[in-house]
PDB file of C-alpha atoms in Angstrom:
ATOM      1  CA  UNK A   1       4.085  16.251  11.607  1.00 79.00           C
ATOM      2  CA  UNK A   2       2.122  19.226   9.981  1.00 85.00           C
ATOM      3  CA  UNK A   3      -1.638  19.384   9.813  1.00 93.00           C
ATOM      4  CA  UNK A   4      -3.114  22.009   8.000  1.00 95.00           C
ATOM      5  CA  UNK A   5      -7.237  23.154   7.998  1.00 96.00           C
ATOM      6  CA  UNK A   6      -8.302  25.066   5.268  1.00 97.00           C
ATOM      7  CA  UNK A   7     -11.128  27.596   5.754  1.00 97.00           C
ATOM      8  CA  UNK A   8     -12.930  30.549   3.867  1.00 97.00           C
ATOM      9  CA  UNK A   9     -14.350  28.366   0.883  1.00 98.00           C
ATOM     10  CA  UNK A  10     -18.116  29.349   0.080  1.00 98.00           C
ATOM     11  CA  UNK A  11     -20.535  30.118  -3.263  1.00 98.00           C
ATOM     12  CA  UNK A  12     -20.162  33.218  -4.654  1.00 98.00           C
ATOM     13  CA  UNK A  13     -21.510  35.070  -7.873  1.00 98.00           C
ATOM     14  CA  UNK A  14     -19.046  35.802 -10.959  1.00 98.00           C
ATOM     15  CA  UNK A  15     -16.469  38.511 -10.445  1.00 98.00           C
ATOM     16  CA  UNK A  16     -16.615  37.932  -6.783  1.00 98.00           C
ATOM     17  CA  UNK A  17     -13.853  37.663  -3.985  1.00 98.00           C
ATOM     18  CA  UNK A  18     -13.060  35.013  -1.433  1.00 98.00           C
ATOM     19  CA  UNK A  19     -10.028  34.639   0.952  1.00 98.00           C
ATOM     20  CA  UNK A  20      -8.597  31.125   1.891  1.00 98.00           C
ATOM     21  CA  UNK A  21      -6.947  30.627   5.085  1.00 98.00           C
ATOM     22  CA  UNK A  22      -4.188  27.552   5.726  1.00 97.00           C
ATOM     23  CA  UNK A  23      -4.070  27.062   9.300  1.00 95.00           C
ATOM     24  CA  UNK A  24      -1.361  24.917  10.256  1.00 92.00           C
ATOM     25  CA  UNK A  25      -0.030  23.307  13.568  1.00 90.00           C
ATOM     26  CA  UNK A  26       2.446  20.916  14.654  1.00 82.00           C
ATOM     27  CA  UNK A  27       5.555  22.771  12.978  1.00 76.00           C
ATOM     28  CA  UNK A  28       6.074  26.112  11.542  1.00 77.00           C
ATOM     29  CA  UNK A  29       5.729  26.923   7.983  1.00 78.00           C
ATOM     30  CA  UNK A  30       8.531  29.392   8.074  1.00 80.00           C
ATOM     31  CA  UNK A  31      10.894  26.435   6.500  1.00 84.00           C
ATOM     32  CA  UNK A  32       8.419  25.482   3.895  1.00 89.00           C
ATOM     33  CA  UNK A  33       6.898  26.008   0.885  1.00 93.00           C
ATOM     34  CA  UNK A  34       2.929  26.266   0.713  1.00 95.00           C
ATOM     35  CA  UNK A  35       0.984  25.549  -2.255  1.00 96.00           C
ATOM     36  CA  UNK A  36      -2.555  25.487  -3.124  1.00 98.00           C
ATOM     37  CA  UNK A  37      -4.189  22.973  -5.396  1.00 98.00           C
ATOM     38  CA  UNK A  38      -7.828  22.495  -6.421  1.00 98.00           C
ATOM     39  CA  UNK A  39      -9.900  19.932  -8.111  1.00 98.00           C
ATOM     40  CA  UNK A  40     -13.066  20.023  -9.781  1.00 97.00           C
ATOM     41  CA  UNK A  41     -15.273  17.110 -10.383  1.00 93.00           C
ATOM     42  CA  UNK A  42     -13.750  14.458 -12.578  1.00 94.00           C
ATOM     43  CA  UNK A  43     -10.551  16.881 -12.900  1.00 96.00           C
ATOM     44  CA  UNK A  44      -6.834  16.582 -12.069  1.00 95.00           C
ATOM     45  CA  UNK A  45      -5.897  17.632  -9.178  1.00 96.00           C
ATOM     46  CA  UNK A  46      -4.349  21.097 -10.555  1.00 97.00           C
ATOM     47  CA  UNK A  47      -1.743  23.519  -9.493  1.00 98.00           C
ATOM     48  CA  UNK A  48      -3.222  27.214  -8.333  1.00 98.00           C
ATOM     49  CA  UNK A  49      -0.761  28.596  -6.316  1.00 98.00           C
ATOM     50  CA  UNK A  50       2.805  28.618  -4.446  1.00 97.00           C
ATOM     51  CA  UNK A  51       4.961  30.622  -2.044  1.00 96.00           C
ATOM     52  CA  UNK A  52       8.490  29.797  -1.256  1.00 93.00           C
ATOM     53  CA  UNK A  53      10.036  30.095   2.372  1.00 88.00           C
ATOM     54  CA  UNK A  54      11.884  33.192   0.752  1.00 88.00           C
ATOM     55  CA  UNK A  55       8.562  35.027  -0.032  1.00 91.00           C
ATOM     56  CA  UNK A  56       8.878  34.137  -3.761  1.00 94.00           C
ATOM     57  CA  UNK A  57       5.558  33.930  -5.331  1.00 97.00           C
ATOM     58  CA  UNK A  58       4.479  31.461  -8.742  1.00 97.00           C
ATOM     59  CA  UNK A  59       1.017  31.116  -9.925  1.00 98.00           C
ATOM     60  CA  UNK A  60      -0.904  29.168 -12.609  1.00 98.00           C
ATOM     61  CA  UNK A  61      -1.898  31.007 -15.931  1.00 98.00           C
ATOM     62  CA  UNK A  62      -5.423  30.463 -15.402  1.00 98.00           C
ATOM     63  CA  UNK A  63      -5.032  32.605 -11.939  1.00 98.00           C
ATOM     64  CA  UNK A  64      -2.745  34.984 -12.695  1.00 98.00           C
ATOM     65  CA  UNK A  65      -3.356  38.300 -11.912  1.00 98.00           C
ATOM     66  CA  UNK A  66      -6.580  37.307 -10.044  1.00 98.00           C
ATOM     67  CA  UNK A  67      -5.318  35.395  -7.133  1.00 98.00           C
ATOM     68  CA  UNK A  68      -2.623  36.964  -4.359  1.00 98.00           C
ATOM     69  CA  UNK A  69      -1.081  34.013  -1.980  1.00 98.00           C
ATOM     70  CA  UNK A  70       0.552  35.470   0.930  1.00 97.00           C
ATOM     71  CA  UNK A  71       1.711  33.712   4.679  1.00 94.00           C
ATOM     72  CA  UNK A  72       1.949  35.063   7.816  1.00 92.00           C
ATOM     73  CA  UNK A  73       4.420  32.776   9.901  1.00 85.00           C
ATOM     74  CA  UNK A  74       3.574  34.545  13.034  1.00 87.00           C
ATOM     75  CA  UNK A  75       0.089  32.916  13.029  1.00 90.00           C
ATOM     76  CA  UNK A  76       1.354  29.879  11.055  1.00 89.00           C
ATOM     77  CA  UNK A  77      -0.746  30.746   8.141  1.00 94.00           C
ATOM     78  CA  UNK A  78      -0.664  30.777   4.774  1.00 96.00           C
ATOM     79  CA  UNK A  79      -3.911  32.788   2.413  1.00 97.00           C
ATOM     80  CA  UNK A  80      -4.941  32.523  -1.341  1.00 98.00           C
ATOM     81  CA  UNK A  81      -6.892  36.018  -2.300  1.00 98.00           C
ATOM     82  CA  UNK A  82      -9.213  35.001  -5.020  1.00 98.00           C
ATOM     83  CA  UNK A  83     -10.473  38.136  -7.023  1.00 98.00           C
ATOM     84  CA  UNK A  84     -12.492  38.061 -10.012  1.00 98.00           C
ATOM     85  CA  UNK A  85     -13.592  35.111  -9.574  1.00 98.00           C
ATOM     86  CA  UNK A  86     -14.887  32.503 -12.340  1.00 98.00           C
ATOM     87  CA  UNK A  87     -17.359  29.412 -12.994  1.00 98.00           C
ATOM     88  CA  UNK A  88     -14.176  27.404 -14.070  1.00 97.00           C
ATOM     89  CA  UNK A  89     -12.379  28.462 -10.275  1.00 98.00           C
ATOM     90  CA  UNK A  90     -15.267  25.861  -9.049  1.00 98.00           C
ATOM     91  CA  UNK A  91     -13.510  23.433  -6.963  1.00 98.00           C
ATOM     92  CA  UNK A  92     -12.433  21.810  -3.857  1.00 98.00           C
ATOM     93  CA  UNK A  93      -9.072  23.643  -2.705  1.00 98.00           C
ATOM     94  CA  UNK A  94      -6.533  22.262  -0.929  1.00 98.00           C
ATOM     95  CA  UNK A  95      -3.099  23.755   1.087  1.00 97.00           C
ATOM     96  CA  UNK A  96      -0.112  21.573   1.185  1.00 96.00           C
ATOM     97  CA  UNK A  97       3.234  22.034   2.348  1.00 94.00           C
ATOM     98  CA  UNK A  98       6.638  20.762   1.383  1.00 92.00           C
ATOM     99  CA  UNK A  99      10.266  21.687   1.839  1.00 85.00           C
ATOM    100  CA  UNK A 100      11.136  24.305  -0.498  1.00 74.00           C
ATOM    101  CA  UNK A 101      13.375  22.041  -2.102  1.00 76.00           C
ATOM    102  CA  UNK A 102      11.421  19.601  -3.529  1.00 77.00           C
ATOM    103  CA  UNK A 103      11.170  20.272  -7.160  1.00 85.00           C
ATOM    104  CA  UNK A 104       8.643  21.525  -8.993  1.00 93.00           C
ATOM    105  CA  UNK A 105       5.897  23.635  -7.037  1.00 94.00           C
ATOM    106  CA  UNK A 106       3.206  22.636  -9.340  1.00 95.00           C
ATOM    107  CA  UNK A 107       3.598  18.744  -8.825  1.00 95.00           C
ATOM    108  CA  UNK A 108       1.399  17.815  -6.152  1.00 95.00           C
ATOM    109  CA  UNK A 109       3.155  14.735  -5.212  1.00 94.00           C
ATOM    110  CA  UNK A 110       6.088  16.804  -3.886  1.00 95.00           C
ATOM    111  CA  UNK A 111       4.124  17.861  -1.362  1.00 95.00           C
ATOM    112  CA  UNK A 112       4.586  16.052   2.435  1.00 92.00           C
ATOM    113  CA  UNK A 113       1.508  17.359   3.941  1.00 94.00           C
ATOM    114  CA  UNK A 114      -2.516  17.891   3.325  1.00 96.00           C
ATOM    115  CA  UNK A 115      -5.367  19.809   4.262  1.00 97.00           C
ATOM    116  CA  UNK A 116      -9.281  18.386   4.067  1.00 97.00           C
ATOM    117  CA  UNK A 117      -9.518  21.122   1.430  1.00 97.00           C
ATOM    118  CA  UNK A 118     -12.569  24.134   1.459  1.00 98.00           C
ATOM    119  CA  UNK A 119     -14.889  23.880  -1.500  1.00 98.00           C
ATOM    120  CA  UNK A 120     -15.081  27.064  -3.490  1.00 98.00           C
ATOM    121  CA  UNK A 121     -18.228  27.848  -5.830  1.00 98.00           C
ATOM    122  CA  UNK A 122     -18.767  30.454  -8.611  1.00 98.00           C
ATOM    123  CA  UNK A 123     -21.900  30.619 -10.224  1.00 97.00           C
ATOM    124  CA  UNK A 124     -22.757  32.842 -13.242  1.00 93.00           C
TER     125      UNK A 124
END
């Protein structure tokens, strides 16, 4: 079993940075994909982020070009850079893992595993 803790979430002002951190234990991440997912207040749960166990990188429209996910399967880690931020990036984020063959990163329900998510806040 995996079990992932997300960390780094906090308030922040407009055009601000913040870096997520996906600690997991139990297995290594090397042999999956990690997404990250957020969800805002009477929202969808809705796709952000993915990185394949090849490195490959996808990212939502709405983040693109303002948010870097990376791992680091030495420490069993996987981070979401968050640049630029916006009042619409409000939410609570999660990290999730799957195989990389699971179908499509951006549908959550492909995903085995869960963190408790980190709340992220951007005020204007």
């Amino acid at each position: 079993q995996v079990q992932l803790v997300e960390s780094g979430g906090g308030s922040v002002q407009a055009g601000g940075s913040l870096r997520l951190s996906c600690a997991a234990s139990g297995r290594t991440l090397s042999n999956y994909g990690m997404g990250w997912f957020r969800q805002a207040p009477g929202k969808e749960r809705e796709f952000v982020s993915y990185i394949r166990s090849d490195g490959s990188t996808y990212y939502a429209d709405s983040v693109k070009g303002r948010f870097t996910i990376s791992r680091d399967n030495a420490k069993n880690t996987v981070y979401l850079q968050m640049n630029s931020l916006k009042p619409e990036d409000t939410a609570l984020y999660f990290c999730a893992s799957r195989q990389t063959y699971s179908g499509s990163y951006y549908y959550a329900p492909s995903y085995n595993y869960w963190g408790q998510g980190t709340q992220v806040t951007v005020s204007s």
